Amino acid sequence: MRILSGIQPSGTIHIGNYFGMIKKMIESQDKGELFAFIASYHALTSVKDKEFLEKNIFEAAVNFLSLGMDPKKSTFWVQSDVPEVLELYWILSNHTPMGLLERAHSYKDKTARGLATNHGLFSYPVLMAADILLFDSNIVPVGKDQIQHVEITRDIANTFNNTYGDILTMPEALIDENVATVPGTDGAKMSKSYGNTIDMFNSKKALKKQVMKIVTDSTPLEEPKEWKNCNVYKLCELFMNNDELKELQNRYATAGEGYGHFKLTLLDKINEYFAPYQEKREYYMQNKDEVKDILSFGAKKAKQIAQAKLEQIREVVGLIY
């Protein structure tokens, strides 16, 4: 089973990213053949700053390697190091009805939020289809907002196969209905766009500042606290086992401690959980050449598969003569 995942080069990552997607992606390395790429071409739809993009691509690689991406178990590369995807993107564009793209929710949502319209943004689903189909991907783990893109991929693949034969593998979207919404510091879903994140690779000082910003009620110190709807407790659930949670519930029920104490407990748990990853991250940040070698190794693996698939596609469409 081949699993494909694209990773946005967004620089900093927060614990919502980790528990919502990254942790499961890393675990999938033991469940199938994982293909994971840093979506550098996709990033060009919104990023127009050379230094910013270069920095984010590198840091995305460092973050994922630090969190357990294993280049021996998986194929891990930067999208633009395998430009064969762009040739397939063009070939597939000629099998993509305009109406299919005009119905894409993502384009409508982004333009509604004020993102400047351009062809790249409009044809984003076709490039995503090329990412998926170039590697004969069986499974594509996505959030609910990305289901339509996998459906568009299937529509494009079906049109192509109806014309040229059974060439492209039909992918399936994998939706994890059990993924909990990780609350941000304000109680809403943790998101950079809301400015409510807790970034696990922050400096200790900055991380503490974020944790201490978590919104709580105004129950005074001398009264018991309610844990069931507390944002601090909800975040503690990500890091504590059942015994630890029961102990924390008892602390909430006992007067004498304030939310500040519970926030410090959460902070300790976050630091403890991510300490080994932080150590690895510091190592990779200081060894840029090693990171580049790992990405180059992954690109060679990906390129070998991409070239073979593209050769097959070029032949059936008539580009080999």
mmCIF file of C-alpha atoms in Angstrom:
data_model
loop_
_atom_site.group_PDB
_atom_site.id
_atom_site.type_symbol
_atom_site.label_atom_id
_atom_site.label_comp_id
_atom_site.label_asym_id
_atom_site.label_seq_id
_atom_site.Cartn_x
_atom_site.Cartn_y
_atom_site.Cartn_z
ATOM 1 C CA MET A 1 0.000 0.000 0.000
ATOM 2 C CA ARG A 2 1.473 3.316 -1.074
ATOM 3 C CA ILE A 3 0.585 6.343 1.086
ATOM 4 C CA LEU A 4 1.250 9.884 -0.170
ATOM 5 C CA SER A 5 1.313 13.060 1.897
ATOM 6 C CA GLY A 6 2.213 16.629 0.979
ATOM 7 C CA ILE A 7 3.726 18.916 3.604
ATOM 8 C CA GLN A 8 3.387 22.680 3.358
ATOM 9 C CA PRO A 9 6.693 24.521 3.951
ATOM 10 C CA SER A 10 5.146 26.804 6.534
ATOM 11 C CA GLY A 11 8.145 27.131 8.864
ATOM 12 C CA THR A 12 6.960 26.919 12.454
ATOM 13 C CA ILE A 13 4.635 24.095 13.436
ATOM 14 C CA HIS A 14 2.386 23.887 16.475
ATOM 15 C CA ILE A 15 1.018 21.084 18.612
ATOM 16 C CA GLY A 16 -2.261 21.187 16.652
ATOM 17 C CA ASN A 17 -0.287 20.313 13.484
ATOM 18 C CA TYR A 18 1.539 17.566 15.345
ATOM 19 C CA PHE A 19 -1.444 15.771 16.894
ATOM 20 C CA GLY A 20 -3.744 16.509 13.956
ATOM 21 C CA MET A 21 -1.521 15.249 11.135
ATOM 22 C CA ILE A 22 2.211 14.860 11.694
ATOM 23 C CA LYS A 23 2.111 12.161 14.402
ATOM 24 C CA LYS A 24 -0.151 9.945 12.293
ATOM 25 C CA MET A 25 1.972 10.538 9.199
ATOM 26 C CA ILE A 26 5.101 9.408 11.035
ATOM 27 C CA GLU A 27 3.248 6.336 12.349
ATOM 28 C CA SER A 28 2.118 5.468 8.802
ATOM 29 C CA GLN A 29 5.739 4.631 7.941
ATOM 30 C CA ASP A 30 5.094 1.285 9.633
ATOM 31 C CA LYS A 31 1.753 0.701 7.894
ATOM 32 C CA GLY A 32 2.730 1.066 4.242
ATOM 33 C CA GLU A 33 5.116 2.681 1.784
ATOM 34 C CA LEU A 34 5.115 6.378 2.707
ATOM 35 C CA PHE A 35 5.854 9.037 0.096
ATOM 36 C CA ALA A 36 6.065 12.454 1.757
ATOM 37 C CA PHE A 37 7.117 15.641 -0.006
ATOM 38 C CA ILE A 38 7.558 19.287 0.942
ATOM 39 C CA ALA A 39 5.147 21.131 -1.351
ATOM 40 C CA SER A 40 7.480 23.840 -2.658
ATOM 41 C CA TYR A 41 5.657 24.346 -5.984
ATOM 42 C CA HIS A 42 2.308 24.646 -4.200
ATOM 43 C CA ALA A 43 3.805 27.266 -1.863
ATOM 44 C CA LEU A 44 4.455 29.559 -4.839
ATOM 45 C CA THR A 45 0.721 30.288 -5.059
ATOM 46 C CA SER A 46 1.061 32.474 -1.970
ATOM 47 C CA VAL A 47 4.776 32.992 -1.213
ATOM 48 C CA LYS A 48 6.675 35.508 -3.335
ATOM 49 C CA ASP A 49 9.707 35.980 -1.072
ATOM 50 C CA LYS A 50 12.797 33.960 -2.068
ATOM 51 C CA GLU A 51 14.550 33.971 1.327
ATOM 52 C CA PHE A 52 11.334 33.211 3.191
ATOM 53 C CA LEU A 53 10.551 30.202 1.003
ATOM 54 C CA GLU A 54 14.104 28.829 1.170
ATOM 55 C CA LYS A 55 14.099 29.142 4.961
ATOM 56 C CA ASN A 56 10.688 27.489 5.282
ATOM 57 C CA ILE A 57 11.581 24.565 3.015
ATOM 58 C CA PHE A 58 14.699 23.857 5.050
ATOM 59 C CA GLU A 59 12.926 24.226 8.402
ATOM 60 C CA ALA A 60 10.045 22.007 7.255
ATOM 61 C CA ALA A 61 12.591 19.296 6.408
ATOM 62 C CA VAL A 62 14.323 19.737 9.766
ATOM 63 C CA ASN A 63 11.026 19.632 11.674
ATOM 64 C CA PHE A 64 9.815 16.427 10.048
ATOM 65 C CA LEU A 65 13.181 14.684 10.363
ATOM 66 C CA SER A 66 13.290 15.708 14.028
ATOM 67 C CA LEU A 67 9.803 14.332 14.649
ATOM 68 C CA GLY A 68 10.611 10.917 13.216
ATOM 69 C CA MET A 69 10.541 11.004 9.422
ATOM 70 C CA ASP A 70 12.895 8.142 8.541
ATOM 71 C CA PRO A 71 14.497 8.419 5.072
ATOM 72 C CA LYS A 72 15.242 4.680 5.163
ATOM 73 C CA LYS A 73 11.595 3.760 5.779
ATOM 74 C CA SER A 74 9.991 6.466 3.646
ATOM 75 C CA THR A 75 10.629 8.492 0.502
ATOM 76 C CA PHE A 76 11.023 12.102 1.646
ATOM 77 C CA TRP A 77 11.855 14.896 -0.790
ATOM 78 C CA VAL A 78 11.237 18.476 -1.886
ATOM 79 C CA GLN A 79 8.577 18.645 -4.606
ATOM 80 C CA SER A 80 10.612 20.924 -6.893
ATOM 81 C CA ASP A 81 13.526 18.448 -6.891
ATOM 82 C CA VAL A 82 11.327 16.118 -8.967
ATOM 83 C CA PRO A 83 10.066 18.461 -11.730
ATOM 84 C CA GLU A 84 8.519 15.534 -13.634
ATOM 85 C CA VAL A 85 5.374 16.391 -11.676
ATOM 86 C CA LEU A 86 5.031 19.587 -13.715
ATOM 87 C CA GLU A 87 5.011 17.696 -17.023
ATOM 88 C CA LEU A 88 2.276 15.428 -15.709
ATOM 89 C CA TYR A 89 0.446 18.514 -14.425
ATOM 90 C CA TRP A 90 0.360 19.878 -17.995
ATOM 91 C CA ILE A 91 -0.727 16.557 -19.501
ATOM 92 C CA LEU A 92 -3.516 16.217 -16.917
ATOM 93 C CA SER A 93 -4.579 19.841 -17.475
ATOM 94 C CA ASN A 94 -5.716 18.755 -20.917
ATOM 95 C CA HIS A 95 -8.063 16.210 -19.324
ATOM 96 C CA THR A 96 -9.502 18.597 -16.734
ATOM 97 C CA PRO A 97 -12.813 20.321 -17.522
ATOM 98 C CA MET A 98 -12.939 23.996 -16.530
ATOM 99 C CA GLY A 99 -16.176 23.378 -14.654
ATOM 100 C CA LEU A 100 -14.431 20.880 -12.402
ATOM 101 C CA LEU A 101 -11.962 23.534 -11.225
ATOM 102 C CA GLU A 102 -14.597 26.259 -11.031
ATOM 103 C CA ARG A 103 -16.425 24.149 -8.454
ATOM 104 C CA ALA A 104 -13.352 23.783 -6.211
ATOM 105 C CA HIS A 105 -14.164 25.023 -2.700
ATOM 106 C CA SER A 106 -10.545 25.810 -1.852
ATOM 107 C CA TYR A 107 -10.192 28.380 -4.653
ATOM 108 C CA LYS A 108 -13.449 30.069 -3.673
ATOM 109 C CA ASP A 109 -12.488 30.142 0.012
ATOM 110 C CA LYS A 110 -9.023 31.582 -0.610
ATOM 111 C CA THR A 111 -10.208 34.287 -2.971
ATOM 112 C CA ALA A 112 -13.024 35.149 -0.545
ATOM 113 C CA ARG A 113 -10.351 35.712 2.122
ATOM 114 C CA GLY A 114 -8.608 38.189 -0.170
ATOM 115 C CA LEU A 115 -5.838 36.035 -1.638
ATOM 116 C CA ALA A 116 -4.903 37.419 -5.073
ATOM 117 C CA THR A 117 -6.253 35.289 -7.906
ATOM 118 C CA ASN A 118 -3.859 33.716 -10.359
ATOM 119 C CA HIS A 119 -3.714 30.667 -12.603
ATOM 120 C CA GLY A 120 -1.581 28.718 -10.105
ATOM 121 C CA LEU A 121 -4.181 29.116 -7.392
ATOM 122 C CA PHE A 122 -6.970 28.154 -9.801
ATOM 123 C CA SER A 123 -5.183 25.057 -11.139
ATOM 124 C CA TYR A 124 -3.807 23.974 -7.748
ATOM 125 C CA PRO A 125 -6.029 20.824 -7.745
ATOM 126 C CA VAL A 126 -4.462 19.652 -11.026
ATOM 127 C CA LEU A 127 -0.959 19.890 -9.577
ATOM 128 C CA MET A 128 -2.198 18.024 -6.511
ATOM 129 C CA ALA A 129 -3.623 15.370 -8.835
ATOM 130 C CA ALA A 130 -0.221 15.098 -10.540
ATOM 131 C CA ASP A 131 1.462 14.677 -7.130
ATOM 132 C CA ILE A 132 -0.851 11.787 -6.327
ATOM 133 C CA LEU A 133 -1.034 10.042 -9.704
ATOM 134 C CA LEU A 134 2.675 10.247 -10.546
ATOM 135 C CA PHE A 135 3.441 7.824 -7.718
ATOM 136 C CA ASP A 136 0.503 5.415 -8.139
ATOM 137 C CA SER A 137 -0.673 6.429 -4.673
ATOM 138 C CA ASN A 138 -3.291 4.157 -3.100
ATOM 139 C CA ILE A 139 -4.042 6.196 0.024
ATOM 140 C CA VAL A 140 -4.003 9.973 0.516
ATOM 141 C CA PRO A 141 -4.559 11.060 4.155
ATOM 142 C CA VAL A 142 -6.321 14.431 4.101
ATOM 143 C CA GLY A 143 -8.381 16.702 6.292
ATOM 144 C CA LYS A 144 -12.058 17.141 5.521
ATOM 145 C CA ASP A 145 -11.302 20.383 3.661
ATOM 146 C CA GLN A 146 -9.121 18.451 1.187
ATOM 147 C CA ILE A 147 -11.523 15.598 0.340
ATOM 148 C CA GLN A 148 -12.750 17.435 -2.741
ATOM 149 C CA HIS A 149 -9.209 17.623 -4.141
ATOM 150 C CA VAL A 150 -8.882 13.834 -3.978
ATOM 151 C CA GLU A 151 -12.288 13.540 -5.661
ATOM 152 C CA ILE A 152 -11.066 15.899 -8.411
ATOM 153 C CA THR A 153 -7.968 13.707 -8.773
ATOM 154 C CA ARG A 154 -10.173 10.662 -9.246
ATOM 155 C CA ASP A 155 -12.288 12.508 -11.846
ATOM 156 C CA ILE A 156 -9.179 13.514 -13.803
ATOM 157 C CA ALA A 157 -7.720 10.003 -13.583
ATOM 158 C CA ASN A 158 -11.001 8.496 -14.751
ATOM 159 C CA THR A 159 -11.146 10.826 -17.770
ATOM 160 C CA PHE A 160 -7.537 10.024 -18.659
ATOM 161 C CA ASN A 161 -8.042 6.265 -18.254
ATOM 162 C CA ASN A 162 -11.200 6.347 -20.383
ATOM 163 C CA THR A 163 -9.095 7.860 -23.168
ATOM 164 C CA TYR A 164 -5.853 5.888 -22.896
ATOM 165 C CA GLY A 165 -6.592 2.745 -20.877
ATOM 166 C CA ASP A 166 -5.998 1.704 -17.292
ATOM 167 C CA ILE A 167 -2.816 3.742 -16.713
ATOM 168 C CA LEU A 168 -3.453 5.822 -13.593
ATOM 169 C CA THR A 169 -4.095 4.329 -10.145
ATOM 170 C CA MET A 170 -7.331 5.451 -8.496
ATOM 171 C CA PRO A 171 -6.456 6.915 -5.066
ATOM 172 C CA GLU A 172 -8.620 6.782 -1.952
ATOM 173 C CA ALA A 173 -8.867 9.627 0.544
ATOM 174 C CA LEU A 174 -8.215 8.574 4.131
ATOM 175 C CA ILE A 175 -10.095 10.631 6.674
ATOM 176 C CA ASP A 176 -9.411 10.029 10.349
ATOM 177 C CA GLU A 177 -12.737 10.791 12.013
ATOM 178 C CA ASN A 178 -11.104 10.335 15.424
ATOM 179 C CA VAL A 179 -8.735 13.273 15.086
ATOM 180 C CA ALA A 180 -9.682 15.604 17.900
ATOM 181 C CA THR A 181 -9.727 19.337 17.313
ATOM 182 C CA VAL A 182 -6.776 20.640 19.315
ATOM 183 C CA PRO A 183 -7.864 23.837 21.084
ATOM 184 C CA GLY A 184 -5.746 26.946 20.788
ATOM 185 C CA THR A 185 -4.944 29.370 23.556
ATOM 186 C CA ASP A 186 -8.345 31.040 23.045
ATOM 187 C CA GLY A 187 -10.333 27.777 22.987
ATOM 188 C CA ALA A 188 -10.977 27.889 19.215
ATOM 189 C CA LYS A 189 -9.284 25.393 16.878
ATOM 190 C CA MET A 190 -5.523 25.909 17.015
ATOM 191 C CA SER A 191 -4.504 27.725 13.839
ATOM 192 C CA LYS A 192 -1.848 30.206 12.750
ATOM 193 C CA SER A 193 -4.545 32.288 11.102
ATOM 194 C CA TYR A 194 -6.210 32.711 14.535
ATOM 195 C CA GLY A 195 -2.943 33.608 16.288
ATOM 196 C CA ASN A 196 -3.694 31.077 19.047
ATOM 197 C CA THR A 197 -0.953 28.478 18.602
ATOM 198 C CA ILE A 198 1.464 26.759 20.958
ATOM 199 C CA ASP A 199 4.647 26.139 18.957
ATOM 200 C CA MET A 200 6.573 23.227 20.430
ATOM 201 C CA PHE A 201 9.888 24.282 18.860
ATOM 202 C CA ASN A 202 9.719 27.782 20.320
ATOM 203 C CA SER A 203 12.312 29.002 22.794
ATOM 204 C CA LYS A 204 11.389 28.023 26.362
ATOM 205 C CA LYS A 205 10.591 31.628 27.169
ATOM 206 C CA ALA A 206 8.305 32.058 24.135
ATOM 207 C CA LEU A 207 6.636 28.679 24.762
ATOM 208 C CA LYS A 208 5.886 29.613 28.367
ATOM 209 C CA LYS A 209 4.391 32.921 27.204
ATOM 210 C CA GLN A 210 2.066 31.074 24.812
ATOM 211 C CA VAL A 211 0.965 28.535 27.441
ATOM 212 C CA MET A 212 0.291 31.228 30.037
ATOM 213 C CA LYS A 213 -2.005 32.990 27.504
ATOM 214 C CA ILE A 214 -4.483 30.078 27.528
ATOM 215 C CA VAL A 215 -7.948 31.457 28.284
ATOM 216 C CA THR A 216 -9.620 30.166 31.470
ATOM 217 C CA ASP A 217 -12.546 31.248 33.611
ATOM 218 C CA SER A 218 -12.262 33.562 36.606
ATOM 219 C CA THR A 219 -12.749 31.039 39.438
ATOM 220 C CA PRO A 220 -10.714 32.352 42.401
ATOM 221 C CA LEU A 221 -7.759 30.466 43.880
ATOM 222 C CA GLU A 222 -9.594 29.409 47.030
ATOM 223 C CA GLU A 223 -12.389 27.606 45.144
ATOM 224 C CA PRO A 224 -12.396 24.237 43.290
ATOM 225 C CA LYS A 225 -12.107 24.429 39.503
ATOM 226 C CA GLU A 226 -14.114 22.722 36.742
ATOM 227 C CA TRP A 227 -11.861 20.566 34.538
ATOM 228 C CA LYS A 228 -14.350 19.231 31.990
ATOM 229 C CA ASN A 229 -14.514 22.353 29.826
ATOM 230 C CA CYS A 230 -11.129 23.804 30.709
ATOM 231 C CA ASN A 231 -8.800 24.549 27.779
ATOM 232 C CA VAL A 232 -5.736 23.759 29.905
ATOM 233 C CA TYR A 233 -7.111 20.321 30.805
ATOM 234 C CA LYS A 234 -8.041 19.567 27.178
ATOM 235 C CA LEU A 235 -4.442 20.195 26.163
ATOM 236 C CA CYS A 236 -3.138 18.122 29.083
ATOM 237 C CA GLU A 237 -5.139 15.166 27.693
ATOM 238 C CA LEU A 238 -2.745 15.076 24.738
ATOM 239 C CA PHE A 239 0.252 14.475 26.992
ATOM 240 C CA MET A 240 -0.975 12.583 30.067
ATOM 241 C CA ASN A 241 -1.994 8.994 30.731
ATOM 242 C CA ASN A 242 -5.177 8.073 32.634
ATOM 243 C CA ASP A 243 -3.524 8.025 36.064
ATOM 244 C CA GLU A 244 -1.964 11.425 35.507
ATOM 245 C CA LEU A 245 -5.290 12.823 34.341
ATOM 246 C CA LYS A 246 -7.087 11.493 37.429
ATOM 247 C CA GLU A 247 -4.479 13.143 39.624
ATOM 248 C CA LEU A 248 -4.976 16.395 37.717
ATOM 249 C CA GLN A 249 -8.751 16.141 38.130
ATOM 250 C CA ASN A 250 -8.227 15.831 41.893
ATOM 251 C CA ARG A 251 -6.068 18.940 41.841
ATOM 252 C CA TYR A 252 -8.849 20.827 40.024
ATOM 253 C CA ALA A 253 -11.376 19.660 42.622
ATOM 254 C CA THR A 254 -9.184 20.772 45.542
ATOM 255 C CA ALA A 255 -9.102 24.454 46.453
ATOM 256 C CA GLY A 256 -5.740 26.189 46.750
ATOM 257 C CA GLU A 257 -4.345 25.961 43.226
ATOM 258 C CA GLY A 258 -5.089 28.384 40.398
ATOM 259 C CA TYR A 259 -5.101 27.933 36.648
ATOM 260 C CA GLY A 260 -1.551 29.292 36.558
ATOM 261 C CA HIS A 261 -0.386 26.149 38.402
ATOM 262 C CA PHE A 262 -2.162 23.899 35.887
ATOM 263 C CA LYS A 263 -0.630 25.849 33.012
ATOM 264 C CA LEU A 264 2.836 25.262 34.451
ATOM 265 C CA THR A 265 2.049 21.536 34.703
ATOM 266 C CA LEU A 266 1.044 21.576 31.027
ATOM 267 C CA LEU A 267 4.222 23.479 30.141
ATOM 268 C CA ASP A 268 6.356 20.845 31.894
ATOM 269 C CA LYS A 269 4.557 18.077 29.976
ATOM 270 C CA ILE A 270 5.069 19.810 26.623
ATOM 271 C CA ASN A 271 8.772 20.355 27.330
ATOM 272 C CA GLU A 272 9.187 16.765 28.495
ATOM 273 C CA TYR A 273 7.347 15.287 25.493
ATOM 274 C CA PHE A 274 9.189 17.276 22.832
ATOM 275 C CA ALA A 275 12.641 17.393 24.486
ATOM 276 C CA PRO A 276 14.083 14.493 22.420
ATOM 277 C CA TYR A 277 12.677 16.027 19.223
ATOM 278 C CA GLN A 278 14.040 19.450 20.191
ATOM 279 C CA GLU A 279 17.494 17.929 20.648
ATOM 280 C CA LYS A 280 17.340 16.309 17.202
ATOM 281 C CA ARG A 281 16.088 19.559 15.696
ATOM 282 C CA GLU A 282 19.035 21.507 17.107
ATOM 283 C CA TYR A 283 21.352 18.894 15.606
ATOM 284 C CA TYR A 284 19.805 19.142 12.126
ATOM 285 C CA MET A 285 19.705 22.953 12.251
ATOM 286 C CA GLN A 286 23.476 22.880 12.766
ATOM 287 C CA ASN A 287 24.049 20.269 10.039
ATOM 288 C CA LYS A 288 22.474 21.749 6.934
ATOM 289 C CA ASP A 289 24.539 19.647 4.523
ATOM 290 C CA GLU A 290 23.282 16.441 6.135
ATOM 291 C CA VAL A 291 19.677 17.598 5.708
ATOM 292 C CA LYS A 292 20.364 18.426 2.055
ATOM 293 C CA ASP A 293 21.915 14.977 1.541
ATOM 294 C CA ILE A 294 18.822 13.307 3.034
ATOM 295 C CA LEU A 295 16.528 15.320 0.738
ATOM 296 C CA SER A 296 18.735 14.573 -2.262
ATOM 297 C CA PHE A 297 18.601 10.853 -1.439
ATOM 298 C CA GLY A 298 14.782 11.021 -1.214
ATOM 299 C CA ALA A 299 14.534 12.987 -4.467
ATOM 300 C CA LYS A 300 16.583 10.338 -6.290
ATOM 301 C CA LYS A 301 14.252 7.600 -5.039
ATOM 302 C CA ALA A 302 11.171 9.617 -5.982
ATOM 303 C CA LYS A 303 12.622 10.645 -9.363
ATOM 304 C CA GLN A 304 13.319 7.061 -10.381
ATOM 305 C CA ILE A 305 9.652 6.141 -9.828
ATOM 306 C CA ALA A 306 8.390 9.400 -11.360
ATOM 307 C CA GLN A 307 10.442 8.999 -14.532
ATOM 308 C CA ALA A 308 9.246 5.430 -15.079
ATOM 309 C CA LYS A 309 5.594 6.459 -14.634
ATOM 310 C CA LEU A 310 5.962 9.520 -16.816
ATOM 311 C CA GLU A 311 7.619 7.466 -19.548
ATOM 312 C CA GLN A 312 4.565 5.184 -19.556
ATOM 313 C CA ILE A 313 2.232 8.202 -19.742
ATOM 314 C CA ARG A 314 4.262 9.933 -22.459
ATOM 315 C CA GLU A 315 4.099 6.802 -24.546
ATOM 316 C CA VAL A 316 0.333 6.343 -24.346
ATOM 317 C CA VAL A 317 -0.414 10.012 -25.148
ATOM 318 C CA GLY A 318 1.950 9.993 -28.153
ATOM 319 C CA LEU A 319 4.898 12.075 -26.914
ATOM 320 C CA ILE A 320 7.410 9.296 -27.697
ATOM 321 C CA TYR A 321 7.918 8.874 -31.441
#
